[in-house]
Amino acid sequence: NTGALPARISGNAIYNNGTSNGGGIRLINTKVTVSDNLIHHNNATNAGGGLYVSGGLPEITGNRFINNMAVLYGGGLFLDNANPKITSNLLANNTAGDSLFGAGGAIACFMNASPVLISNTIVNNYAQSGGGINFLSECYPLVKNCILYGNQAVSGPQIALEDPMADPVIDHCDIEGGIAGFGGSGSGNEYDPAGYTNNLDTLPGFLSPSPGAGPGEAVPVVPVDLPEERADGAQPRQARELVHGGDEE
């Protein structure tokens, strides 16, 4: 979709596709709503294994991004100079790159992208930098009420700040390792901790919000019925026990 007219992509299974950017879906300068889709086992040779967004104000809500892969950036999602609202999605088992390079296993946020991320669950994704989310140059996102847990990376398993100009506001999230686990040149003394408020580092113990839900001994599994092979013939990442975050407050 390269136009400015509103549109909707909803209720689909989008899988086993491949291209350079946006293996599953590519959006350019659009206001499209992408909702309630299962987006899995897609491949991009550059960026955005599941979804590639360049420009525009799309809304991305209620989707499951599972086992997608990008060679360079954003195994699940890639955002470039865009300001989407991203709510209540599950991003799990996505991969960016290989043993040498890769940024943003679940999400790569690039070049003046300022997304709003609310109530997303980002678990068991992999990249060299930013296993969960990689914020690259001049990104100013809001991350609220999200779970980032069990992601893997050499630098910043949950979050990597690749540029001192990347300045996310992170509030009421559950992030494994907390602020001390951030990676990249924009972390440590380069990141203003005033933007990191009311967050936890607690093993999630619920599958979905319900009366009396709370932390427990085991992390429930999110059931996902997926094919065994990816579009590129590679084996999918082995699923851990996954959790889903709460609804938007």
PDB file of C-alpha atoms in Angstrom:
ATOM      1  CA  ASN A   1       0.000   0.000   0.000  1.00  0.00           C
ATOM      2  CA  THR A   2       1.738   3.197  -1.174  1.00  0.00           C
ATOM      3  CA  GLY A   3      -1.187   5.635  -1.013  1.00  0.00           C
ATOM      4  CA  ALA A   4      -2.458   7.975   1.666  1.00  0.00           C
ATOM      5  CA  LEU A   5      -6.021   6.624   1.799  1.00  0.00           C
ATOM      6  CA  PRO A   6      -7.109   4.691   4.914  1.00  0.00           C
ATOM      7  CA  ALA A   7      -7.370   0.941   4.450  1.00  0.00           C
ATOM      8  CA  ARG A   8      -7.508  -2.179   6.602  1.00  0.00           C
ATOM      9  CA  ILE A   9      -5.637  -5.491   6.559  1.00  0.00           C
ATOM     10  CA  SER A  10      -7.428  -7.657   9.093  1.00  0.00           C
ATOM     11  CA  GLY A  11      -8.038 -11.274  10.047  1.00  0.00           C
ATOM     12  CA  ASN A  12      -5.536 -12.898   7.694  1.00  0.00           C
ATOM     13  CA  ALA A  13      -2.872 -15.558   7.937  1.00  0.00           C
ATOM     14  CA  ILE A  14       0.163 -14.127   6.117  1.00  0.00           C
ATOM     15  CA  TYR A  15       2.988 -16.629   5.816  1.00  0.00           C
ATOM     16  CA  ASN A  16       5.781 -18.157   3.705  1.00  0.00           C
ATOM     17  CA  ASN A  17       6.453 -14.965   1.746  1.00  0.00           C
ATOM     18  CA  GLY A  18       9.807 -13.399   0.906  1.00  0.00           C
ATOM     19  CA  THR A  19      11.196 -10.181  -0.576  1.00  0.00           C
ATOM     20  CA  SER A  20      13.871  -7.556   0.117  1.00  0.00           C
ATOM     21  CA  ASN A  21      11.808  -5.327   2.440  1.00  0.00           C
ATOM     22  CA  GLY A  22       8.610  -6.435   4.127  1.00  0.00           C
ATOM     23  CA  GLY A  23       8.459 -10.180   3.771  1.00  0.00           C
ATOM     24  CA  GLY A  24       4.853 -10.312   4.945  1.00  0.00           C
ATOM     25  CA  ILE A  25       3.591  -6.747   4.381  1.00  0.00           C
ATOM     26  CA  ARG A  26       5.184  -3.509   3.168  1.00  0.00           C
ATOM     27  CA  LEU A  27       3.531  -0.148   3.941  1.00  0.00           C
ATOM     28  CA  ILE A  28       4.780   3.144   2.478  1.00  0.00           C
ATOM     29  CA  ASN A  29       3.275   6.519   3.464  1.00  0.00           C
ATOM     30  CA  THR A  30      -0.074   5.093   4.484  1.00  0.00           C
ATOM     31  CA  LYS A  31      -2.674   5.255   7.246  1.00  0.00           C
ATOM     32  CA  VAL A  32      -3.611   1.596   6.923  1.00  0.00           C
ATOM     33  CA  THR A  33      -4.788  -0.395   9.954  1.00  0.00           C
ATOM     34  CA  VAL A  34      -3.168  -3.809  10.320  1.00  0.00           C
ATOM     35  CA  SER A  35      -5.154  -5.790  12.871  1.00  0.00           C
ATOM     36  CA  ASP A  36      -5.773  -9.314  14.139  1.00  0.00           C
ATOM     37  CA  ASN A  37      -3.504 -11.060  11.641  1.00  0.00           C
ATOM     38  CA  LEU A  38      -1.228 -14.052  12.140  1.00  0.00           C
ATOM     39  CA  ILE A  39       2.004 -13.061  10.373  1.00  0.00           C
ATOM     40  CA  HIS A  40       4.506 -15.895  10.450  1.00  0.00           C
ATOM     41  CA  HIS A  41       7.420 -17.560   8.667  1.00  0.00           C
ATOM     42  CA  ASN A  42       8.083 -14.643   6.309  1.00  0.00           C
ATOM     43  CA  ASN A  43      11.550 -13.601   5.161  1.00  0.00           C
ATOM     44  CA  ALA A  44      13.194 -10.310   4.100  1.00  0.00           C
ATOM     45  CA  THR A  45      16.680 -10.138   2.633  1.00  0.00           C
ATOM     46  CA  ASN A  46      17.077  -6.608   4.043  1.00  0.00           C
ATOM     47  CA  ALA A  47      14.522  -5.365   6.592  1.00  0.00           C
ATOM     48  CA  GLY A  48      11.117  -6.141   8.053  1.00  0.00           C
ATOM     49  CA  GLY A  49      10.640  -9.879   7.954  1.00  0.00           C
ATOM     50  CA  GLY A  50       7.015  -9.627   9.027  1.00  0.00           C
ATOM     51  CA  LEU A  51       6.160  -5.979   8.346  1.00  0.00           C
ATOM     52  CA  TYR A  52       8.054  -3.027   6.838  1.00  0.00           C
ATOM     53  CA  VAL A  53       6.753   0.500   7.478  1.00  0.00           C
ATOM     54  CA  SER A  54       8.214   3.594   5.785  1.00  0.00           C
ATOM     55  CA  GLY A  55       6.477   6.873   6.547  1.00  0.00           C
ATOM     56  CA  GLY A  56       2.846   7.382   7.416  1.00  0.00           C
ATOM     57  CA  LEU A  57       0.662   6.840  10.474  1.00  0.00           C
ATOM     58  CA  PRO A  58      -0.468   3.227  10.387  1.00  0.00           C
ATOM     59  CA  GLU A  59      -2.125   1.440  13.309  1.00  0.00           C
ATOM     60  CA  ILE A  60      -0.821  -2.036  14.079  1.00  0.00           C
ATOM     61  CA  THR A  61      -2.946  -3.818  16.659  1.00  0.00           C
ATOM     62  CA  GLY A  62      -3.784  -7.289  17.890  1.00  0.00           C
ATOM     63  CA  ASN A  63      -1.448  -9.173  15.535  1.00  0.00           C
ATOM     64  CA  ARG A  64       0.840 -12.126  16.158  1.00  0.00           C
ATOM     65  CA  PHE A  65       4.295 -11.914  14.558  1.00  0.00           C
ATOM     66  CA  ILE A  66       5.862 -15.354  14.887  1.00  0.00           C
ATOM     67  CA  ASN A  67       9.027 -16.877  13.366  1.00  0.00           C
ATOM     68  CA  ASN A  68       9.727 -14.137  10.834  1.00  0.00           C
ATOM     69  CA  MET A  69      13.279 -13.326   9.748  1.00  0.00           C
ATOM     70  CA  ALA A  70      15.185 -10.377   8.240  1.00  0.00           C
ATOM     71  CA  VAL A  71      18.790 -10.562   7.154  1.00  0.00           C
ATOM     72  CA  LEU A  72      19.657  -7.106   8.549  1.00  0.00           C
ATOM     73  CA  TYR A  73      16.965  -5.183  10.457  1.00  0.00           C
ATOM     74  CA  GLY A  74      13.686  -5.976  12.187  1.00  0.00           C
ATOM     75  CA  GLY A  75      12.838  -9.640  12.157  1.00  0.00           C
ATOM     76  CA  GLY A  76       9.243  -8.881  13.098  1.00  0.00           C
ATOM     77  CA  LEU A  77       8.823  -5.162  12.319  1.00  0.00           C
ATOM     78  CA  PHE A  78      10.955  -2.473  10.686  1.00  0.00           C
ATOM     79  CA  LEU A  79      10.003   1.200  11.104  1.00  0.00           C
ATOM     80  CA  ASP A  80      11.613   3.972   9.046  1.00  0.00           C
ATOM     81  CA  ASN A  81      10.624   7.639   9.417  1.00  0.00           C
ATOM     82  CA  ALA A  82       7.152   6.523  10.523  1.00  0.00           C
ATOM     83  CA  ASN A  83       4.966   7.214  13.551  1.00  0.00           C
ATOM     84  CA  PRO A  84       2.720   4.186  13.924  1.00  0.00           C
ATOM     85  CA  LYS A  85       0.616   3.234  16.922  1.00  0.00           C
ATOM     86  CA  ILE A  86       1.495  -0.356  17.823  1.00  0.00           C
ATOM     87  CA  THR A  87      -0.801  -1.932  20.426  1.00  0.00           C
ATOM     88  CA  SER A  88      -1.562  -5.358  21.889  1.00  0.00           C
ATOM     89  CA  ASN A  89       0.634  -7.398  19.548  1.00  0.00           C
ATOM     90  CA  LEU A  90       2.595 -10.551  20.284  1.00  0.00           C
ATOM     91  CA  LEU A  91       6.096 -10.716  18.751  1.00  0.00           C
ATOM     92  CA  ALA A  92       7.830 -14.011  19.400  1.00  0.00           C
ATOM     93  CA  ASN A  93      10.595 -16.158  17.905  1.00  0.00           C
ATOM     94  CA  ASN A  94      11.577 -13.591  15.257  1.00  0.00           C
ATOM     95  CA  THR A  95      15.190 -13.201  14.119  1.00  0.00           C
ATOM     96  CA  ALA A  96      17.260 -10.390  12.609  1.00  0.00           C
ATOM     97  CA  GLY A  97      20.609 -11.246  11.071  1.00  0.00           C
ATOM     98  CA  ASP A  98      23.046 -14.046  11.771  1.00  0.00           C
ATOM     99  CA  SER A  99      26.122 -14.618  13.927  1.00  0.00           C
ATOM    100  CA  LEU A 100      27.851 -11.524  12.446  1.00  0.00           C
ATOM    101  CA  PHE A 101      25.208  -8.780  12.281  1.00  0.00           C
ATOM    102  CA  GLY A 102      21.534  -8.114  12.846  1.00  0.00           C
ATOM    103  CA  ALA A 103      19.528  -5.439  14.657  1.00  0.00           C
ATOM    104  CA  GLY A 104      16.110  -5.673  16.243  1.00  0.00           C
ATOM    105  CA  GLY A 105      15.002  -9.281  16.536  1.00  0.00           C
ATOM    106  CA  ALA A 106      11.392  -8.209  17.065  1.00  0.00           C
ATOM    107  CA  ILE A 107      11.464  -4.497  16.118  1.00  0.00           C
ATOM    108  CA  ALA A 108      14.016  -2.191  14.507  1.00  0.00           C
ATOM    109  CA  CYS A 109      13.216   1.519  14.791  1.00  0.00           C
ATOM    110  CA  PHE A 110      15.224   3.549  12.265  1.00  0.00           C
ATOM    111  CA  MET A 111      15.728   7.164  11.152  1.00  0.00           C
ATOM    112  CA  ASN A 112      13.309   9.539  12.879  1.00  0.00           C
ATOM    113  CA  ALA A 113      10.709   6.908  13.670  1.00  0.00           C
ATOM    114  CA  SER A 114       8.639   7.816  16.730  1.00  0.00           C
ATOM    115  CA  PRO A 115       6.204   4.971  17.328  1.00  0.00           C
ATOM    116  CA  VAL A 116       3.858   4.559  20.261  1.00  0.00           C
ATOM    117  CA  LEU A 117       4.106   1.000  21.580  1.00  0.00           C
ATOM    118  CA  ILE A 118       1.447   0.023  24.129  1.00  0.00           C
ATOM    119  CA  SER A 119       0.619  -3.364  25.687  1.00  0.00           C
ATOM    120  CA  ASN A 120       2.823  -5.462  23.416  1.00  0.00           C
ATOM    121  CA  THR A 121       4.459  -8.741  24.415  1.00  0.00           C
ATOM    122  CA  ILE A 122       7.951  -9.153  22.939  1.00  0.00           C
ATOM    123  CA  VAL A 123       9.522 -12.489  23.883  1.00  0.00           C
ATOM    124  CA  ASN A 124      12.106 -15.002  22.656  1.00  0.00           C
ATOM    125  CA  ASN A 125      13.375 -12.975  19.699  1.00  0.00           C
ATOM    126  CA  TYR A 126      17.008 -12.879  18.566  1.00  0.00           C
ATOM    127  CA  ALA A 127      19.492 -10.447  16.998  1.00  0.00           C
ATOM    128  CA  GLN A 128      23.117  -9.467  17.458  1.00  0.00           C
ATOM    129  CA  SER A 129      21.945  -6.075  18.780  1.00  0.00           C
ATOM    130  CA  GLY A 130      18.588  -5.502  20.427  1.00  0.00           C
ATOM    131  CA  GLY A 131      17.052  -8.937  20.654  1.00  0.00           C
ATOM    132  CA  GLY A 132      13.726  -7.334  21.512  1.00  0.00           C
ATOM    133  CA  ILE A 133      13.917  -3.775  20.137  1.00  0.00           C
ATOM    134  CA  ASN A 134      16.745  -1.873  18.486  1.00  0.00           C
ATOM    135  CA  PHE A 135      16.393   1.916  18.448  1.00  0.00           C
ATOM    136  CA  LEU A 136      18.706   3.365  15.826  1.00  0.00           C
ATOM    137  CA  SER A 137      19.303   6.980  14.819  1.00  0.00           C
ATOM    138  CA  GLU A 138      17.098   9.752  16.243  1.00  0.00           C
ATOM    139  CA  CYS A 139      14.157   7.677  17.429  1.00  0.00           C
ATOM    140  CA  TYR A 140      11.802   9.109  20.043  1.00  0.00           C
ATOM    141  CA  PRO A 141       9.329   6.343  20.875  1.00  0.00           C
ATOM    142  CA  LEU A 142       6.932   5.870  23.760  1.00  0.00           C
ATOM    143  CA  VAL A 143       6.961   2.332  25.164  1.00  0.00           C
ATOM    144  CA  LYS A 144       4.209   1.714  27.723  1.00  0.00           C
ATOM    145  CA  ASN A 145       2.778  -1.354  29.470  1.00  0.00           C
ATOM    146  CA  CYS A 146       4.883  -3.765  27.390  1.00  0.00           C
ATOM    147  CA  ILE A 147       6.667  -6.999  28.279  1.00  0.00           C
ATOM    148  CA  LEU A 148      10.204  -7.624  26.990  1.00  0.00           C
ATOM    149  CA  TYR A 149      11.498 -10.923  28.326  1.00  0.00           C
ATOM    150  CA  GLY A 150      13.582 -13.868  27.156  1.00  0.00           C
ATOM    151  CA  ASN A 151      14.958 -12.082  24.093  1.00  0.00           C
ATOM    152  CA  GLN A 152      18.588 -12.757  23.174  1.00  0.00           C
ATOM    153  CA  ALA A 153      21.396 -10.611  21.782  1.00  0.00           C
ATOM    154  CA  VAL A 154      25.117 -10.004  22.188  1.00  0.00           C
ATOM    155  CA  SER A 155      24.349  -6.333  22.932  1.00  0.00           C
ATOM    156  CA  GLY A 156      21.103  -5.356  24.638  1.00  0.00           C
ATOM    157  CA  PRO A 157      19.095  -8.590  24.812  1.00  0.00           C
ATOM    158  CA  GLN A 158      15.850  -6.699  25.421  1.00  0.00           C
ATOM    159  CA  ILE A 159      16.641  -3.169  24.174  1.00  0.00           C
ATOM    160  CA  ALA A 160      19.605  -1.640  22.323  1.00  0.00           C
ATOM    161  CA  LEU A 161      20.096   2.099  21.781  1.00  0.00           C
ATOM    162  CA  GLU A 162      22.411   2.348  18.785  1.00  0.00           C
ATOM    163  CA  ASP A 163      22.621   6.137  18.798  1.00  0.00           C
ATOM    164  CA  PRO A 164      22.842   8.631  21.692  1.00  0.00           C
ATOM    165  CA  MET A 165      20.047  10.485  19.869  1.00  0.00           C
ATOM    166  CA  ALA A 166      17.744   7.487  20.372  1.00  0.00           C
ATOM    167  CA  ASP A 167      15.742   8.570  23.410  1.00  0.00           C
ATOM    168  CA  PRO A 168      12.790   6.299  24.246  1.00  0.00           C
ATOM    169  CA  VAL A 169      10.341   7.033  27.055  1.00  0.00           C
ATOM    170  CA  ILE A 170       9.619   3.712  28.779  1.00  0.00           C
ATOM    171  CA  ASP A 171       6.862   3.523  31.383  1.00  0.00           C
ATOM    172  CA  HIS A 172       5.049   0.749  33.284  1.00  0.00           C
ATOM    173  CA  CYS A 173       6.836  -2.053  31.419  1.00  0.00           C
ATOM    174  CA  ASP A 174       8.274  -5.391  32.522  1.00  0.00           C
ATOM    175  CA  ILE A 175      11.798  -5.578  31.090  1.00  0.00           C
ATOM    176  CA  GLU A 176      14.224  -8.375  31.881  1.00  0.00           C
ATOM    177  CA  GLY A 177      17.483  -6.904  33.201  1.00  0.00           C
ATOM    178  CA  GLY A 178      16.021  -3.424  33.539  1.00  0.00           C
ATOM    179  CA  ILE A 179      17.824  -0.320  32.372  1.00  0.00           C
ATOM    180  CA  ALA A 180      21.205  -1.860  33.271  1.00  0.00           C
ATOM    181  CA  GLY A 181      20.708  -4.439  30.526  1.00  0.00           C
ATOM    182  CA  PHE A 182      20.367  -1.913  27.705  1.00  0.00           C
ATOM    183  CA  GLY A 183      23.017  -2.164  24.991  1.00  0.00           C
ATOM    184  CA  GLY A 184      24.426   0.093  22.289  1.00  0.00           C
ATOM    185  CA  SER A 185      26.285   3.406  22.259  1.00  0.00           C
ATOM    186  CA  GLY A 186      23.196   5.265  23.494  1.00  0.00           C
ATOM    187  CA  SER A 187      22.909   3.237  26.696  1.00  0.00           C
ATOM    188  CA  GLY A 188      24.608   3.728  30.052  1.00  0.00           C
ATOM    189  CA  ASN A 189      25.473   7.345  30.764  1.00  0.00           C
ATOM    190  CA  GLU A 190      24.142   8.388  27.350  1.00  0.00           C
ATOM    191  CA  TYR A 191      20.575   7.469  28.284  1.00  0.00           C
ATOM    192  CA  ASP A 192      18.629   9.799  30.564  1.00  0.00           C
ATOM    193  CA  PRO A 193      17.047   7.601  33.270  1.00  0.00           C
ATOM    194  CA  ALA A 194      14.311  10.217  33.730  1.00  0.00           C
ATOM    195  CA  GLY A 195      12.690   8.576  30.703  1.00  0.00           C
ATOM    196  CA  TYR A 196      12.558   5.184  32.440  1.00  0.00           C
ATOM    197  CA  THR A 197       9.723   5.198  34.969  1.00  0.00           C
ATOM    198  CA  ASN A 198       7.547   2.749  36.936  1.00  0.00           C
ATOM    199  CA  ASN A 199       9.057  -0.359  35.323  1.00  0.00           C
ATOM    200  CA  LEU A 200       9.538  -3.884  36.646  1.00  0.00           C
ATOM    201  CA  ASP A 201      11.986  -6.724  36.135  1.00  0.00           C
ATOM    202  CA  THR A 202       9.781  -9.652  37.122  1.00  0.00           C
ATOM    203  CA  LEU A 203       9.267 -12.981  35.380  1.00  0.00           C
ATOM    204  CA  PRO A 204       5.801 -12.660  33.814  1.00  0.00           C
ATOM    205  CA  GLY A 205       3.355 -15.116  35.306  1.00  0.00           C
ATOM    206  CA  PHE A 206       0.143 -14.590  33.365  1.00  0.00           C
ATOM    207  CA  LEU A 207      -1.185 -15.459  29.946  1.00  0.00           C
ATOM    208  CA  SER A 208      -3.846 -12.762  29.668  1.00  0.00           C
ATOM    209  CA  PRO A 209      -5.466 -10.364  32.139  1.00  0.00           C
ATOM    210  CA  SER A 210      -8.226 -11.879  34.244  1.00  0.00           C
ATOM    211  CA  PRO A 211      -9.581 -11.418  37.786  1.00  0.00           C
ATOM    212  CA  GLY A 212      -6.873 -12.417  40.224  1.00  0.00           C
ATOM    213  CA  ALA A 213      -4.179 -12.836  37.567  1.00  0.00           C
ATOM    214  CA  GLY A 214      -0.660 -12.284  38.825  1.00  0.00           C
ATOM    215  CA  PRO A 215       2.871 -13.635  38.962  1.00  0.00           C
ATOM    216  CA  GLY A 216       3.270 -17.365  39.512  1.00  0.00           C
ATOM    217  CA  GLU A 217       5.845 -20.128  39.377  1.00  0.00           C
ATOM    218  CA  ALA A 218       5.443 -21.007  35.701  1.00  0.00           C
ATOM    219  CA  VAL A 219       5.003 -18.920  32.579  1.00  0.00           C
ATOM    220  CA  PRO A 220       1.997 -20.209  30.576  1.00  0.00           C
ATOM    221  CA  VAL A 221       2.389 -21.104  26.932  1.00  0.00           C
ATOM    222  CA  VAL A 222       0.776 -19.144  24.117  1.00  0.00           C
ATOM    223  CA  PRO A 223      -0.591 -21.809  21.735  1.00  0.00           C
ATOM    224  CA  VAL A 224       0.223 -21.101  18.076  1.00  0.00           C
ATOM    225  CA  ASP A 225      -0.542 -23.620  15.329  1.00  0.00           C
ATOM    226  CA  LEU A 226       2.238 -23.058  12.784  1.00  0.00           C
ATOM    227  CA  PRO A 227       3.870 -25.042   9.970  1.00  0.00           C
ATOM    228  CA  GLU A 228       7.214 -26.628  10.726  1.00  0.00           C
ATOM    229  CA  GLU A 229       9.301 -25.001   7.960  1.00  0.00           C
ATOM    230  CA  ARG A 230      10.021 -21.417   6.992  1.00  0.00           C
ATOM    231  CA  ALA A 231       9.834 -19.980   3.496  1.00  0.00           C
ATOM    232  CA  ASP A 232      13.631 -19.998   3.163  1.00  0.00           C
ATOM    233  CA  GLY A 233      13.898 -23.623   4.240  1.00  0.00           C
ATOM    234  CA  ALA A 234      15.552 -22.800   7.574  1.00  0.00           C
ATOM    235  CA  GLN A 235      14.332 -24.324  10.775  1.00  0.00           C
ATOM    236  CA  PRO A 236      12.180 -22.040  12.941  1.00  0.00           C
ATOM    237  CA  ARG A 237      13.474 -20.920  16.313  1.00  0.00           C
ATOM    238  CA  GLN A 238      12.415 -23.240  19.085  1.00  0.00           C
ATOM    239  CA  ALA A 239       9.568 -21.732  21.051  1.00  0.00           C
ATOM    240  CA  ARG A 240       9.972 -21.061  24.725  1.00  0.00           C
ATOM    241  CA  GLU A 241       7.079 -20.635  27.073  1.00  0.00           C
ATOM    242  CA  LEU A 242       5.501 -17.375  25.922  1.00  0.00           C
ATOM    243  CA  VAL A 243       3.347 -14.815  27.645  1.00  0.00           C
ATOM    244  CA  HIS A 244       0.940 -12.178  26.442  1.00  0.00           C
ATOM    245  CA  GLY A 245       0.753  -8.708  27.975  1.00  0.00           C
ATOM    246  CA  GLY A 246      -2.284  -6.948  29.337  1.00  0.00           C
ATOM    247  CA  ASP A 247      -4.766  -4.834  27.502  1.00  0.00           C
ATOM    248  CA  GLU A 248      -4.133  -1.134  27.069  1.00  0.00           C
ATOM    249  CA  GLU A 249      -4.904   0.830  30.168  1.00  0.00           C
TER     250      GLU A 249
END
